[in-house]
Amino acid sequence: MTDQMRRLAQTMQEGVQAETRPMQDIAAQAVRVMLDLGNRMLAALLPLAPPVQLAPDVARPYGPRA
């Protein structure tokens, strides 16, 4: 994860040091970088989530279908 954060900082630094660009392009790049970071964080945290437990089957007085 620290390597990914280093690459993120480097990407943002390169964007700042690049030639002057319209604010819309800068905002679009920032949004892309943040979405990528969010996706990577979610992918890293997903294996830590507890497994889903289904609710136990409950006998229905009206049968299997309503």
PDB file of C-alpha atoms in Angstrom:
ATOM      1  CA  MET A   1       0.000   0.000   0.000  1.00  0.00           C
ATOM      2  CA  THR A   2       2.868   2.407   0.715  1.00  0.00           C
ATOM      3  CA  ASP A   3       4.183   1.823  -2.802  1.00  0.00           C
ATOM      4  CA  GLN A   4       0.782   2.771  -4.192  1.00  0.00           C
ATOM      5  CA  MET A   5       0.700   5.915  -2.060  1.00  0.00           C
ATOM      6  CA  ARG A   6       4.203   6.811  -3.310  1.00  0.00           C
ATOM      7  CA  ARG A   7       3.062   6.387  -6.915  1.00  0.00           C
ATOM      8  CA  LEU A   8      -0.021   8.500  -6.202  1.00  0.00           C
ATOM      9  CA  ALA A   9       2.126  11.310  -4.762  1.00  0.00           C
ATOM     10  CA  GLN A  10       4.484  11.075  -7.723  1.00  0.00           C
ATOM     11  CA  THR A  11       1.599  11.222 -10.205  1.00  0.00           C
ATOM     12  CA  MET A  12       0.139  14.271  -8.508  1.00  0.00           C
ATOM     13  CA  GLN A  13       3.564  15.954  -8.373  1.00  0.00           C
ATOM     14  CA  GLU A  14       4.113  15.330 -12.080  1.00  0.00           C
ATOM     15  CA  GLY A  15       0.702  16.821 -12.793  1.00  0.00           C
ATOM     16  CA  VAL A  16       1.575  19.968 -10.878  1.00  0.00           C
ATOM     17  CA  GLN A  17       4.976  20.326 -12.546  1.00  0.00           C
ATOM     18  CA  ALA A  18       3.632  19.747 -16.065  1.00  0.00           C
ATOM     19  CA  GLU A  19       2.835  22.581 -18.413  1.00  0.00           C
ATOM     20  CA  THR A  20      -0.109  24.811 -17.646  1.00  0.00           C
ATOM     21  CA  ARG A  21      -3.396  23.077 -18.314  1.00  0.00           C
ATOM     22  CA  PRO A  22      -7.016  24.153 -18.023  1.00  0.00           C
ATOM     23  CA  MET A  23      -8.562  23.722 -14.587  1.00  0.00           C
ATOM     24  CA  GLN A  24     -11.078  21.241 -16.022  1.00  0.00           C
ATOM     25  CA  ASP A  25      -8.240  18.900 -17.108  1.00  0.00           C
ATOM     26  CA  ILE A  26      -6.576  19.173 -13.695  1.00  0.00           C
ATOM     27  CA  ALA A  27      -9.868  18.414 -11.934  1.00  0.00           C
ATOM     28  CA  ALA A  28     -10.530  15.444 -14.226  1.00  0.00           C
ATOM     29  CA  GLN A  29      -7.075  14.012 -13.497  1.00  0.00           C
ATOM     30  CA  ALA A  30      -7.552  14.502  -9.748  1.00  0.00           C
ATOM     31  CA  VAL A  31     -10.896  12.685  -9.901  1.00  0.00           C
ATOM     32  CA  ARG A  32      -9.346   9.789 -11.868  1.00  0.00           C
ATOM     33  CA  VAL A  33      -6.510   9.491  -9.356  1.00  0.00           C
ATOM     34  CA  MET A  34      -8.891   9.552  -6.375  1.00  0.00           C
ATOM     35  CA  LEU A  35     -11.196   6.962  -7.966  1.00  0.00           C
ATOM     36  CA  ASP A  36      -8.214   4.711  -8.628  1.00  0.00           C
ATOM     37  CA  LEU A  37      -7.036   5.131  -5.042  1.00  0.00           C
ATOM     38  CA  GLY A  38     -10.527   4.360  -3.712  1.00  0.00           C
ATOM     39  CA  ASN A  39     -10.777   1.236  -5.867  1.00  0.00           C
ATOM     40  CA  ARG A  40      -7.364   0.029  -4.705  1.00  0.00           C
ATOM     41  CA  MET A  41      -8.248   0.622  -1.053  1.00  0.00           C
ATOM     42  CA  LEU A  42     -11.557  -1.196  -1.449  1.00  0.00           C
ATOM     43  CA  ALA A  43      -9.830  -4.128  -3.153  1.00  0.00           C
ATOM     44  CA  ALA A  44      -7.295  -4.278  -0.317  1.00  0.00           C
ATOM     45  CA  LEU A  45      -9.970  -4.168   2.404  1.00  0.00           C
ATOM     46  CA  LEU A  46     -12.480  -6.520   0.807  1.00  0.00           C
ATOM     47  CA  PRO A  47     -10.705  -9.733   1.907  1.00  0.00           C
ATOM     48  CA  LEU A  48     -10.902  -8.496   5.503  1.00  0.00           C
ATOM     49  CA  ALA A  49     -14.707  -8.281   5.474  1.00  0.00           C
ATOM     50  CA  PRO A  50     -16.511 -11.011   7.428  1.00  0.00           C
ATOM     51  CA  PRO A  51     -18.284 -13.630   5.321  1.00  0.00           C
ATOM     52  CA  VAL A  52     -21.958 -13.091   4.651  1.00  0.00           C
ATOM     53  CA  GLN A  53     -24.243 -15.293   6.708  1.00  0.00           C
ATOM     54  CA  LEU A  54     -27.635 -15.989   5.242  1.00  0.00           C
ATOM     55  CA  ALA A  55     -30.659 -15.810   7.462  1.00  0.00           C
ATOM     56  CA  PRO A  56     -31.862 -19.230   8.577  1.00  0.00           C
ATOM     57  CA  ASP A  57     -34.895 -20.652   6.827  1.00  0.00           C
ATOM     58  CA  VAL A  58     -38.002 -19.954   8.835  1.00  0.00           C
ATOM     59  CA  ALA A  59     -41.120 -22.072   8.480  1.00  0.00           C
ATOM     60  CA  ARG A  60     -43.821 -20.040   6.785  1.00  0.00           C
ATOM     61  CA  PRO A  61     -47.425 -20.600   7.795  1.00  0.00           C
ATOM     62  CA  TYR A  62     -48.549 -19.972   4.217  1.00  0.00           C
ATOM     63  CA  GLY A  63     -46.194 -22.451   2.576  1.00  0.00           C
ATOM     64  CA  PRO A  64     -43.103 -21.897   0.432  1.00  0.00           C
ATOM     65  CA  ARG A  65     -44.835 -19.288  -1.739  1.00  0.00           C
ATOM     66  CA  ALA A  66     -47.090 -16.404  -0.942  1.00  0.00           C
TER      67      ALA A  66
END
